[in-house]
Coordinates of C-alpha atoms and ligand atoms in Angstrom, one line a residue:
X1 CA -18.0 22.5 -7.9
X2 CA -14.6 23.3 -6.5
X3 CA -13.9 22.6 -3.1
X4 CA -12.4 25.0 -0.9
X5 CA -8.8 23.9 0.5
X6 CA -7.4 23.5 3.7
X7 CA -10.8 23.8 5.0
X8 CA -11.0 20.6 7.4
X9 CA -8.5 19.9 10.3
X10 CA -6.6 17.1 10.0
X11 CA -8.5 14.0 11.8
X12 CA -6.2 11.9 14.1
X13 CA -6.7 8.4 13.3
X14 CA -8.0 6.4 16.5
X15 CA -6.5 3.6 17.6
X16 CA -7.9 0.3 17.9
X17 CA -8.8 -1.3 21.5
X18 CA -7.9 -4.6 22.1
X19 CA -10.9 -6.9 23.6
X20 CA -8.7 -8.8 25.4
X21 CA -5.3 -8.9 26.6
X22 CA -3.1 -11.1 28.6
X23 CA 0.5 -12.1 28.8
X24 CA 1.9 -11.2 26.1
X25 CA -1.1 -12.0 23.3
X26 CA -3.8 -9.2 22.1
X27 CA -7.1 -10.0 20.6
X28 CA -8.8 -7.5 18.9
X29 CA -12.5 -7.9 16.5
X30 CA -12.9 -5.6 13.7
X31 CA -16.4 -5.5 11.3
X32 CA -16.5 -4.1 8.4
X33 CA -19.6 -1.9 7.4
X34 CA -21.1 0.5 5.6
X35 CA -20.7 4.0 7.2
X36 CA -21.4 7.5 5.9
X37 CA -18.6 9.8 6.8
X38 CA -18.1 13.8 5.6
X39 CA -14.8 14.1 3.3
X40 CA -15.4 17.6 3.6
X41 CA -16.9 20.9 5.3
X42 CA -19.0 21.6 2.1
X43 CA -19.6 18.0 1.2
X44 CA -23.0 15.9 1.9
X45 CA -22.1 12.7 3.7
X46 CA -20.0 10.6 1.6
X47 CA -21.1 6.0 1.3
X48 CA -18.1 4.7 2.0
X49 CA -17.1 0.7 3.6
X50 CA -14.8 1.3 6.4
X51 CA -13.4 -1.3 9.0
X52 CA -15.5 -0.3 12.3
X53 CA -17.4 1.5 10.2
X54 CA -14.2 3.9 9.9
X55 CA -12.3 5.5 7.4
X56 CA -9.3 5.1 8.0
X57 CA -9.6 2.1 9.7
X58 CA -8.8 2.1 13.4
X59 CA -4.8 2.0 13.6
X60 CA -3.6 -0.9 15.0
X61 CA -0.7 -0.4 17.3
X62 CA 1.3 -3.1 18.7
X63 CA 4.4 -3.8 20.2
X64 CA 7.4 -6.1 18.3
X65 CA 7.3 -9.6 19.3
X66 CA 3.1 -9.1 20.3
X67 CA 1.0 -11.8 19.6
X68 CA -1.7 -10.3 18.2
X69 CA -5.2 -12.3 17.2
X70 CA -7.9 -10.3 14.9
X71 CA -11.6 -11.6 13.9
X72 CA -11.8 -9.6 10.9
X73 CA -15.7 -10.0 10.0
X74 CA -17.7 -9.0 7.2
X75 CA -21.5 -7.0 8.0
X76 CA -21.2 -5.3 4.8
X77 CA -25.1 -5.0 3.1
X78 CA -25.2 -8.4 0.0
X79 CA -24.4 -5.4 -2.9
X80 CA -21.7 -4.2 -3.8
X81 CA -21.6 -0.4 -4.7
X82 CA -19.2 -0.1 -7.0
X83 CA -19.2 -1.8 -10.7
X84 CA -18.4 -4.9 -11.0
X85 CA -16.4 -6.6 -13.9
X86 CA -17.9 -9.8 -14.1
X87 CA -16.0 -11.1 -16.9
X88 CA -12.6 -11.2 -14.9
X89 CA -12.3 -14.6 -13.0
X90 CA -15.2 -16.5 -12.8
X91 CA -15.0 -18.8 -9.9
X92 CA -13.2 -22.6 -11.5
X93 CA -16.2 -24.3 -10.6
X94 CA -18.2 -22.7 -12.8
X95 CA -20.6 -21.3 -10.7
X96 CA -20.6 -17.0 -9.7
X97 CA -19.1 -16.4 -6.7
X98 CA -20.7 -13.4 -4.5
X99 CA -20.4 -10.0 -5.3
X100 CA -19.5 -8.4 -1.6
X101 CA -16.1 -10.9 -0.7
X102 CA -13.8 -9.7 1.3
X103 CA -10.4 -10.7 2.7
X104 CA -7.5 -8.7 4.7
X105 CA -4.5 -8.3 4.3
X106 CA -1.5 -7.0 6.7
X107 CA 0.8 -5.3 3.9
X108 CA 4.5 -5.6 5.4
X109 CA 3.9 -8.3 7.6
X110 CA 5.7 -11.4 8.1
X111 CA 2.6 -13.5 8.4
X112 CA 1.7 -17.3 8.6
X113 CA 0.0 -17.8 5.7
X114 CA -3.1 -19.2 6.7
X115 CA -3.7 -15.6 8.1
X116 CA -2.3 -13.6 5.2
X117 CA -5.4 -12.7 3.3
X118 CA -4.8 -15.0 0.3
X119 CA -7.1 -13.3 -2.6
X120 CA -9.3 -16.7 -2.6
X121 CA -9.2 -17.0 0.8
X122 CA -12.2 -14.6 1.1
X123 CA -15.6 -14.6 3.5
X124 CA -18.9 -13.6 2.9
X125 CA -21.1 -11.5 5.9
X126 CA -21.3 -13.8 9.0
X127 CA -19.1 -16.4 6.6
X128 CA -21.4 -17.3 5.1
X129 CA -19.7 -18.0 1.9
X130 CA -16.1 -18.2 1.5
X131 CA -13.6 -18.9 -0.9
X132 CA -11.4 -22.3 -1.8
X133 CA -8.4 -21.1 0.3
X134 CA -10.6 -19.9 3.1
X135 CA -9.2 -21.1 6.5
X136 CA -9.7 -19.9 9.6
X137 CA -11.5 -16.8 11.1
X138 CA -9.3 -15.4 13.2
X139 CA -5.9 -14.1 11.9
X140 CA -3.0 -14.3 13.8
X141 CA 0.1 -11.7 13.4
X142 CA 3.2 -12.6 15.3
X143 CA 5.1 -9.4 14.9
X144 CA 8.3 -10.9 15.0
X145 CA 9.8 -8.5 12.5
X146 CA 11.5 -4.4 12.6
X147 CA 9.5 -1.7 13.8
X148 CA 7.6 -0.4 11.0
X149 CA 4.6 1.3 10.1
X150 CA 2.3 -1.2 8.0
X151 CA -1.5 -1.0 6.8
X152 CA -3.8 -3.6 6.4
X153 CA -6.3 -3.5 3.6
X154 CA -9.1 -5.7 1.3
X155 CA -7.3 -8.2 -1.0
X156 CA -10.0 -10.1 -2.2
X157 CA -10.3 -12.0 -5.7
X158 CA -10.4 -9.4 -8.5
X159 CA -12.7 -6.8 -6.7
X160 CA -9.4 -5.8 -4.2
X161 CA -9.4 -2.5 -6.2
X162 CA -13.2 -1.4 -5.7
X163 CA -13.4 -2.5 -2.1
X164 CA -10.2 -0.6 -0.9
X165 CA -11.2 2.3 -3.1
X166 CA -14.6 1.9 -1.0
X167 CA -12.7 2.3 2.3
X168 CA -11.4 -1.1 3.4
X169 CA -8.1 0.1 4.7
X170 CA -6.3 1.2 7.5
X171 CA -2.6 1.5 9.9
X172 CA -0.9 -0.9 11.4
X173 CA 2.1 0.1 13.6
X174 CA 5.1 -2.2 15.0
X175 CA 6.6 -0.1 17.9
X176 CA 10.1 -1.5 18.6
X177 CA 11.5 -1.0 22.3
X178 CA 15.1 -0.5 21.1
X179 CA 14.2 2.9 18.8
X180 CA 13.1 4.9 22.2
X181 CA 16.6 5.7 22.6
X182 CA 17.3 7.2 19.1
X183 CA 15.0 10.0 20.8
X184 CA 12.4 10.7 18.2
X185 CA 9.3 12.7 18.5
X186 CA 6.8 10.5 20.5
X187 CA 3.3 10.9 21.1
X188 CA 1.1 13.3 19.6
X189 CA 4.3 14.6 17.9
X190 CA 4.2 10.9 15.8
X191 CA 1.3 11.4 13.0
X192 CA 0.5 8.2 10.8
X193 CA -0.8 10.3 7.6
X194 CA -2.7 7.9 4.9
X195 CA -2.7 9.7 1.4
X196 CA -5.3 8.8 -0.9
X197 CA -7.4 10.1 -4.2
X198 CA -10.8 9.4 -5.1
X199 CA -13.2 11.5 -7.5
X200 CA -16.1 12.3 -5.9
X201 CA -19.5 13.3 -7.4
X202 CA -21.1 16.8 -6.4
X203 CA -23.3 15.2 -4.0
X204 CA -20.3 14.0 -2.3
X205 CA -20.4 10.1 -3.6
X206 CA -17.4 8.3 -4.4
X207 CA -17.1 8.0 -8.6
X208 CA -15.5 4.6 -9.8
X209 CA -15.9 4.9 -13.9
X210 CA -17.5 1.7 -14.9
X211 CA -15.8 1.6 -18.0
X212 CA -13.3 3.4 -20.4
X213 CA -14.6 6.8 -21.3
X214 CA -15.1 5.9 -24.7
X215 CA -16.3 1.8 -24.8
X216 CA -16.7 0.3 -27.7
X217 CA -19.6 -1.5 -28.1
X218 CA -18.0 -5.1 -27.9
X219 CA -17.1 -3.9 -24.3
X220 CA -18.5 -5.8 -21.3
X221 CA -20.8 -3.7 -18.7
X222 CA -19.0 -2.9 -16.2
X223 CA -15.7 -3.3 -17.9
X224 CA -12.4 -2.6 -15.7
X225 CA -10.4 0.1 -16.6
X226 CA -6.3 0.0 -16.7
X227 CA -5.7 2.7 -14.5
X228 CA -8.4 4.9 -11.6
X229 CA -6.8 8.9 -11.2
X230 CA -8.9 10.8 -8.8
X231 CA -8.6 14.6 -8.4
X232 CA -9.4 15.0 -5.2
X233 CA -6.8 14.3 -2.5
X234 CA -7.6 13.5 1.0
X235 CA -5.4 12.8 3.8
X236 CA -6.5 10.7 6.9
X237 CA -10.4 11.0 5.4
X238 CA -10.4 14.4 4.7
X239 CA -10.0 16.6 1.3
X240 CA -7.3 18.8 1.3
X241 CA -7.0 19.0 5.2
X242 CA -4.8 21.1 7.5
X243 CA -3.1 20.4 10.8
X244 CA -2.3 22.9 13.6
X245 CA 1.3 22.5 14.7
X246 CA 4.0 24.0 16.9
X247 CA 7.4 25.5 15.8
X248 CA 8.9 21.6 16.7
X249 CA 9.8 18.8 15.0
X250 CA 7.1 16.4 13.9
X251 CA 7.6 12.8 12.8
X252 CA 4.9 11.7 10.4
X253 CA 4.7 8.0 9.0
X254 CA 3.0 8.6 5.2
X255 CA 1.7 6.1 3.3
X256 CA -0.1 6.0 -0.1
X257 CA -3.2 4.1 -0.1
X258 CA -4.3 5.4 -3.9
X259 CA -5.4 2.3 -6.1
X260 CA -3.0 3.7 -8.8
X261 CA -1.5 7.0 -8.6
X262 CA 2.4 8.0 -7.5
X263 CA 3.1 11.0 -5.4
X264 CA 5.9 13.6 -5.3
X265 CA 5.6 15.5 -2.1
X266 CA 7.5 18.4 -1.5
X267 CA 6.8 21.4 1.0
X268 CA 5.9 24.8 -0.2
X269 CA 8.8 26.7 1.1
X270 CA 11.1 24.7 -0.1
X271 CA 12.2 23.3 3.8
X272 CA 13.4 19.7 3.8
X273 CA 12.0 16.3 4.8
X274 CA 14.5 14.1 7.1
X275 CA 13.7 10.8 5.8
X276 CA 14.3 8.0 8.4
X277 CA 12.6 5.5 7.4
X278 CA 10.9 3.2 4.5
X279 CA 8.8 0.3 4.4
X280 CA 10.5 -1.6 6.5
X281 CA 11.9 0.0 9.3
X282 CA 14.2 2.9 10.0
X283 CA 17.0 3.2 7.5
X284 CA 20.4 2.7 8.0
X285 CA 21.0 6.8 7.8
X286 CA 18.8 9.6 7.8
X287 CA 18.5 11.3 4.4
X288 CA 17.5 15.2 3.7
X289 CA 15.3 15.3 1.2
X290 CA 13.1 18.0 -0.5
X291 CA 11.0 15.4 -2.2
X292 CA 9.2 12.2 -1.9
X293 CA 8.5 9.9 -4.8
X294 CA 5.5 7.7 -3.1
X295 CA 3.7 4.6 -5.3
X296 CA 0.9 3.0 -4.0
X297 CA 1.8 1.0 -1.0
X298 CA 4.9 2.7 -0.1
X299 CA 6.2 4.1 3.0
X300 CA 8.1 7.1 3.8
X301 CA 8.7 7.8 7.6
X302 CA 9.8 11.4 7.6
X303 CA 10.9 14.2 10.7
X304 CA 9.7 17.9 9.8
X305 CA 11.5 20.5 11.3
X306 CA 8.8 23.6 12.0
X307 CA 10.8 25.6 14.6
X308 CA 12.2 27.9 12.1
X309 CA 8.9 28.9 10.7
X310 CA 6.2 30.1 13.6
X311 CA 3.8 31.8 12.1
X312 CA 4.1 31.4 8.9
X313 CA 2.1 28.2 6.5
X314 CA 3.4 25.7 4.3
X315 CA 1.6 23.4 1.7
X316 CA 2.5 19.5 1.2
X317 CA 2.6 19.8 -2.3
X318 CA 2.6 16.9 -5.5
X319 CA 4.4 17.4 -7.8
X320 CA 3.6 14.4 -10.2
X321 CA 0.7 14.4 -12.2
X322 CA -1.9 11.3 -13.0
X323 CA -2.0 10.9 -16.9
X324 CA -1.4 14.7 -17.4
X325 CA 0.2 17.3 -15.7
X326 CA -0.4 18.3 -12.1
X327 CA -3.6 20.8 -11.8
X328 CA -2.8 23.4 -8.6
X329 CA -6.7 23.6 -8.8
X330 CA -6.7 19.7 -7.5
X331 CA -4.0 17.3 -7.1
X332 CA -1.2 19.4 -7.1
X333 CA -2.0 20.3 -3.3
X334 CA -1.9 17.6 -0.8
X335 CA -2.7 19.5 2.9
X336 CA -1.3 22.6 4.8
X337 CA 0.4 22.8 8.1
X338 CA 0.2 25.7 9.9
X339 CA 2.8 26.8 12.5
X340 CA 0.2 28.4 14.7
X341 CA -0.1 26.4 18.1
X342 CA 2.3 27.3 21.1
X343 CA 5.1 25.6 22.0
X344 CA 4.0 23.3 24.9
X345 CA 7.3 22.1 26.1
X346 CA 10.8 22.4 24.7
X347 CA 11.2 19.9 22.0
X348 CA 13.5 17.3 23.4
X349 CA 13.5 15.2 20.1
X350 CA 16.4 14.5 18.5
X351 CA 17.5 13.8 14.3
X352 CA 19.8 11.2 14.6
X353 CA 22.1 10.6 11.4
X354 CA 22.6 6.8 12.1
X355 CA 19.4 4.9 12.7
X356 CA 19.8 1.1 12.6
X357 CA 22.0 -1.8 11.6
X358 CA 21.4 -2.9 8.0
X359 CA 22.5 -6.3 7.1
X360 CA 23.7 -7.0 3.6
X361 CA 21.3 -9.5 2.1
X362 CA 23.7 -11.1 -0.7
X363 CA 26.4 -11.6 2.2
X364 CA 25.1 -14.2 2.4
X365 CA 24.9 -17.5 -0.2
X366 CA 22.4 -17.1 -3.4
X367 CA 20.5 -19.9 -3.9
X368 CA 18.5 -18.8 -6.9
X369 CA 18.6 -15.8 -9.4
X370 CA 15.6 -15.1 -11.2
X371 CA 14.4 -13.2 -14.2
X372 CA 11.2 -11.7 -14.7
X373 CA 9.2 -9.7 -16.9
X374 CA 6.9 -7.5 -16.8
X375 CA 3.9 -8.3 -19.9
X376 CA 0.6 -7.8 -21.4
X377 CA -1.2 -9.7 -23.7
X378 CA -4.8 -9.2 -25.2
X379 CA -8.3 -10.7 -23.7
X380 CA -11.2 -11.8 -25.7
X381 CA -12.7 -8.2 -26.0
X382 CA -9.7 -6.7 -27.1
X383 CA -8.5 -4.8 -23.6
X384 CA -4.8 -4.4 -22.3
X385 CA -4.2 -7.4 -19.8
X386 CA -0.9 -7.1 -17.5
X387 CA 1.1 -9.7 -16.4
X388 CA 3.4 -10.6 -15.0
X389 CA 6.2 -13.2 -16.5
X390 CA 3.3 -13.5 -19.1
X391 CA 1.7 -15.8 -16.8
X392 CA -2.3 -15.5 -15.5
X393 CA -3.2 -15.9 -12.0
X394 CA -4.5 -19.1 -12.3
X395 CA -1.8 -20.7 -13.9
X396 CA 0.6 -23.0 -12.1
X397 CA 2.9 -21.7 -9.6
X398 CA 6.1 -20.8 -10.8
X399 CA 7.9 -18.5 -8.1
X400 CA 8.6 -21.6 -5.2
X401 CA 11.6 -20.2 -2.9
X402 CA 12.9 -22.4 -0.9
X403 CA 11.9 -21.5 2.6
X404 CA 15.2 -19.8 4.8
X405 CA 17.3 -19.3 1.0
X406 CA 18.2 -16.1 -0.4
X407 CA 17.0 -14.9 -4.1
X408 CA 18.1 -12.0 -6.3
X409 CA 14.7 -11.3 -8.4
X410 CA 16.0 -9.4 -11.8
X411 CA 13.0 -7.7 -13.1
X412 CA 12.6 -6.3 -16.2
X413 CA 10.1 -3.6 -17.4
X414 CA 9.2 -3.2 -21.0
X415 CA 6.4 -1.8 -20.6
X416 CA 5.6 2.0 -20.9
X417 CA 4.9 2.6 -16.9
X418 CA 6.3 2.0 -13.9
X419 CA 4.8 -0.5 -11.5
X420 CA 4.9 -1.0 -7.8
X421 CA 6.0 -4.6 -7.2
X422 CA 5.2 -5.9 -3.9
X423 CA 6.1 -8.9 -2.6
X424 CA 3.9 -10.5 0.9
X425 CA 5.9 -12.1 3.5
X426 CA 9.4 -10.6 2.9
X427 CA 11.1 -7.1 3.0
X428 CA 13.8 -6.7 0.6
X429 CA 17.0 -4.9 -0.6
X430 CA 17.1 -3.1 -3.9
X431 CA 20.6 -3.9 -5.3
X432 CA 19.8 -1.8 -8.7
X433 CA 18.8 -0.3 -11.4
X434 CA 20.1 -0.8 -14.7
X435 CA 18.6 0.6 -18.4
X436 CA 18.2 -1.1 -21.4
X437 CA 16.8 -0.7 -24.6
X438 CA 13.3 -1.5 -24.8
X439 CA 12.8 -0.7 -28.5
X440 CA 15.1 -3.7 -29.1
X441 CA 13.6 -6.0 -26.5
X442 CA 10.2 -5.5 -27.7
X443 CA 11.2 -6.2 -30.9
X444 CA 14.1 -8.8 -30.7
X445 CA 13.7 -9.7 -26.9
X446 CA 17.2 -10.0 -26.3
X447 CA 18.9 -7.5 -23.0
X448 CA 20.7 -4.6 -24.6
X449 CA 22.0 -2.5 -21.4
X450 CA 22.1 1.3 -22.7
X451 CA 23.9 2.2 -19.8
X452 CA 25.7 1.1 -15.9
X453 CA 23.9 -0.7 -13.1
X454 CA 22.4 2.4 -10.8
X455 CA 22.5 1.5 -7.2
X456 CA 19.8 3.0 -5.1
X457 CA 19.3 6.0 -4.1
X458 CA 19.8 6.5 0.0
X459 CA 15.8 7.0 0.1
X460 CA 15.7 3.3 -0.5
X461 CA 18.7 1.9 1.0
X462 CA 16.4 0.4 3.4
X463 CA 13.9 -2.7 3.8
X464 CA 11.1 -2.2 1.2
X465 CA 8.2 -4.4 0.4
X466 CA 7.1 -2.3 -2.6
X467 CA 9.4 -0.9 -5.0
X468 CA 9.1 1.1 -8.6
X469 CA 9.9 -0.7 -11.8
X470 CA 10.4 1.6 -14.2
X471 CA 9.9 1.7 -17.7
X472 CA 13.0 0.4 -19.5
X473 CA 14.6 -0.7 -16.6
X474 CA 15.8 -4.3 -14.8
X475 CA 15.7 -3.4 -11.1
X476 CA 17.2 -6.1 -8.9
X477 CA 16.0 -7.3 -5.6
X478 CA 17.4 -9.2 -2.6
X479 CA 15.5 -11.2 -0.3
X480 CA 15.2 -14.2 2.3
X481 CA 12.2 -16.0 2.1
X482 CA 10.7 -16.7 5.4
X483 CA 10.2 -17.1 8.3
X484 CA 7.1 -18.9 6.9
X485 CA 6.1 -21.8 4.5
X486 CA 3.5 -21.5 2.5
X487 CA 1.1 -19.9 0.1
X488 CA 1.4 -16.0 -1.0
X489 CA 1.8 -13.8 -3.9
X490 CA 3.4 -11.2 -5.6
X491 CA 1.9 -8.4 -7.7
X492 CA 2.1 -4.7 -9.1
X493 CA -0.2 -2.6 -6.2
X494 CA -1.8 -0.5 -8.6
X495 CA -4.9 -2.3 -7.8
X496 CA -6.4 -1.9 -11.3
X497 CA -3.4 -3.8 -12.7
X498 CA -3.6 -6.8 -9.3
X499 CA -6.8 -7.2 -10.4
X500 CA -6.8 -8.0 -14.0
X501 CA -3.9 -9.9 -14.1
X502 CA -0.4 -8.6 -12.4
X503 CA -0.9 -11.0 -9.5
X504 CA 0.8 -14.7 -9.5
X505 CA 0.9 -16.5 -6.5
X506 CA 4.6 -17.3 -4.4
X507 CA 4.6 -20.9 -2.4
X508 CA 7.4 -20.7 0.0
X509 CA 8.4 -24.6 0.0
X510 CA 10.0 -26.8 2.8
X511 CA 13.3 -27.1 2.5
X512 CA 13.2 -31.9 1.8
Ligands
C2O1 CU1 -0.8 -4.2 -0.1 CU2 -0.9 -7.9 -1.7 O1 -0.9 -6.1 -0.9
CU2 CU1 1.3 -7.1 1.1
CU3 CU1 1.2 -2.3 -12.7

C-alpha cells in the first residue's frame, strides 16, 4: 500500500514543562510508556514507546548555564516488542538480564557522568532492576556548554537500536543569551525537525526484521542484522508531512534520528540552505549550501529563505539512497513546504555571515595522539561483528584521556562504509581527511596515503560530536577532554553497529 505524500501537517513538537523551578535550577519528570500514535492520515494507529508517552519526545528547552534535574522513569509494559538478539551480551554474571532496560542519554552534552546514560547503567519499570553502573535516579545536566540543539535518546546495553527505533527519543535545546543579537528567526519561525525512517507494516505497525532476509539455519532467533533501511520517512512523527509557511525566512534545527541511514537533503527548486550551525553550536561563518549530508546523530542548523517563492511549493528532497538507489516512490522525498500562509509581520530576521568565535583546538599543547581503527572480526555463528580498534565492549579500557588535556584521534577506516563516530562528553574539531589505500592496508596493514590531507569542508568547520568516517580514509579529530572525570564511551551511531560491537567505553582520568 502506497501512502499518499504530503498528506499530514507538519506536528510542532511540544515542549516539556518543568515541575519545578527556582533560582536558577529546573526539575522536570519524564515516563516513558507505551502510546499509540497515527504516523499518518491513512494509517491505523501505530505501537510505538515514546517519552510521555510522545513521539517525539517533549523538547526540552533550557537556557545555557540552567541547572536542569530530570527523573527519567521507566512504565514501559515487562515485554519488549521488538526482537531480541539474545546471544549479544549476556549479563557477566551469568544470569539474563531483563528484556525492557532502558537508560537515557543527552547526545551533545557535557554531562557528569554519573548522569550520562552509561549503556549498563540501565533501570527497569519503577527501578526495579537495574544494571552494574546504575547510580542515581535523577539526572542532572549543567548546561555549561554553547547553545546547541541536542536530543536525548535510549542507550541501553545492546537493545539501544530497538528501543530508539521503538520511539525513545527526543530534542533537547541550549538557548544562549549572547546569539539574540545575531537577530535570527525566533519563535515559531525556529522549527526543531527530527528526521527519521522506519518500515511500517500495512496495518500501520512498526517492522524491525528479526533476522537477515535469508538466515541460515545455524543463525540464532532473533538474530541482529548489520544495518535497518526503512522506506518510509517521517519527520517530527509524521510520514512524508508538510508545513504551511510564509514568504520569510525560517530557521529549522534538523537532526537525523534513523538507527542507520545517511541523508542528503536538497530543496526541489534548487534554492539554497544557509547553514549556521552543526552539532555544536553556530559555526564560525554561515555557509550556502544546496545540500546536506546528514548521518545518524548529526546536526544541521539551517535558515530557509521562502520570500522569493509565495505561492509556489517545494519538496525537502534525499538524495542518497539506503543499500540501493533512492526510490522517488519512498525515500527519495522527505516533506513539502508550502509558501501558502500570509505574511504576519515584516520579517525582521537577519543572515548574518559571521556567527561565533571558534577557538583553534591544537593551539593549544597535544598531550596524546592516537590511532584507531575501524574492524570486524567473525562471531561464533559466522556474522560480521564491528569494532572498533578490534577491541569488544567488554574488554579493558583503552581510550583514558587525561582529564583538561588535548588529543588528536587519527582514525582510520578500512572498512567498506562510512561510520558516524560519536564521542559523549566532548565536541570536537575535524582537522582532516586524508585517503589511503585500503587494498594494501587490508592486505599488508601498513598506511599508504594515495593522496593530500583534505581539510574540512566549511559545513563542518564547526563543533561536532558525530562525524563521517569514510571508507578508505583517516579522518583526524581534535578535542579537550572535560570538564568531567569519569566513565563514557565512544561508538559508531548506526545503532545496529553500537549494538553488536562498535562501542568501547572512554574513562576520563584525574590528572595525579
Ligand atoms: Cu547519541 Cu552514545 O549516543
Ligand atoms: Cu552521545
Ligand atoms: Cu558503523
Amino acid at each position: 500500500m502506497a501512502l499518499e505524500k504530503f498528506a499530514d501537517e507538519l506536528p510542532i513538537i511540544e515542549t516539556l514543562k518543568p515541575q519545578k523551578q527556582s533560582n536558577g535550577s529546573t526539575y522536570y519528570e519524564v515516563t516513558m510508556k507505551e502510546c499509540y500514535h497515527k504516523l499518518h492520515r491513512d494509517l491505523p494507529p501505530t505501537r510505538l514507546w515514546g517519552y510521555n508517552g510522545l513521539f517525539p519526545g517533549p523538547t526540552i528547552d533550557v537556557q545555557q548555564n540552567e541547572s536542569v534535574y530530570v527523573k527519567w522513569m521507566n512504565n514501559l509494559p515487562p515485554r519488549h516488542f521488538l526482537p531480541i538478539d539474545h546471544t549479544i551480551h549476556h549479563s557477566e554474571s551469568g544470569h539474563s538480564e531483563p528484556d525492557v532496560k532502558t537508560v537515557v542519554h543527552l547526545h551533545g552534552g557535557a554531562t557528569p557522568p554519573d548522569s550520562d546514560g552509561y549503556p549498563e547503567a540501565w533501570f527497569t519499570r519503577n527501578f526495579e532492576e537495574t544494571g552494574p553502573y546504575f547510580e542515581k535516579e535523577i539526572y542532572h545536566y549543567p548546561n555549561k556548554q554553547r547553545g546547541a540543539l541536542l536530543w536525548y535518546h535510549d542507550h541501553a546495553m545492546a537493545i539501544t537500536r530497538l528501543n530508539v527505533y521503538a520511539g525513545l527519543a527526543g530534542m533537547y535545546i541550549i538557548r544562549e543569551k549572547k546569539e539574540k543579537r545575531l537577530k535570527l528567526p525566533e519563535g515559531e519561525y525556529d522549527v526543531p525537525l527530527m528526521i527519521l525512517d522506519r518500515t511500517l507494516n500495512d496495518d500501520g505497525s512498526l517492522f524491525y526484521p528479526s533476522g537477515p532476509d535469508h538466515p541460515s539455519e545455524t543463525l540464532p532467533k532473533p538474530s541482529i542484522v548489520p544495518f535497518l533501511c526503512g522506506e518510509t520517512i517521517l519527520v517530527n512523527g509524521k510520514a512524508w508531512p508538510y508545513m504551511e509557511v510564509e514568504p520569510r525566512t525560517y530557521r529549522f534545527r534538523i537532526l537525523n534520528a534513523s538507527n542507520t541511514r545517511t541523508f542528503t537533503l536538497g530543496l526541489s527548486n534548487g534554492s539554497h540552505f544557509i547553514q549556521i550551525g552543526s552539532d555544536g553550536g553556530l559555526l564560525p561563518r554561515s555557509v550556502k549550501t544546496q545540500s546536506i549530508s546528514l548521518a545518524p546523530a548529526e546536526r544541521y542548523d539551517v535558515l530557509i529563505d521562502f520570500s522569493a517563492f509565495n505561492g509556489e511549493n517545494m519538496i525537502l528532497t534525499n538524495g542518497t539512497g539506503c543499500g540501493g538507489a533512492v526510490n522517488p516512490d519512498t525515500d527519495a522525498n522527505v516533506m513539502q513546504f508550502r509558501v501558502t500562509k500570509p505574511l504576519k509581520g515584516k520579517d525582521t530576521s537577519r543572515k548574518p555571515k559571521y556567527l561565533a568565535a571558534m577557538p583553534d583546538v591544537t593551539a593549544q599543547r597535544i598531550q596524546r595522539i592516537r590511532t584507531l581503527k575501524l574492524t570486524n572480526t567473525q562471531d561464533k555463528y559466522g556474522r560480521p561483528v564491528l569494532t572498533l580498534n578490534n577491541k569488544r565492549w567488554h574488554d579493558p579500557v583503552t581510550e583514558a584521556p587525561k582529564l583538561g588535556t588535548t588529543e588528536i584521534w587519527s582514525i582510520i577506516n578500512p572498512t567498506r562504509g562510512t561510520h558516524p563516530i560519536h564521542l559523549h562528553l566532548v565536541s570536537f574539531q575535524v582537522l582532516d581527511r586524508r585517503p589511503f589505500d585500503m587494498d594494501r592496508y587490508n592486505e599488508f596493514g601498513d598506511i599508504v596515503y594515495t593522496g593530500p590531507a583534505i581539510p574540512p569542508p566549511p559545513s563542518e568547520k564547526g563543533w561536532k560530536d558525530t562525524v563521517q568516517a569514510h571508507a578508505g580514509e583517516v579522518i583526524r579529530i581534535a578535542a579537550v577532554f572535560g570538564p568531567y572525570s569519569g566513565r563514557y564511551v565512544w561508538h559508531c551511531h548506526i545503532l545496529e553497529h553500537e549494538d553488536y560491537d562498535m562501542m568501547r567505553p572512554m574513562e576520563i582520568t584525574d590528572l595525579p
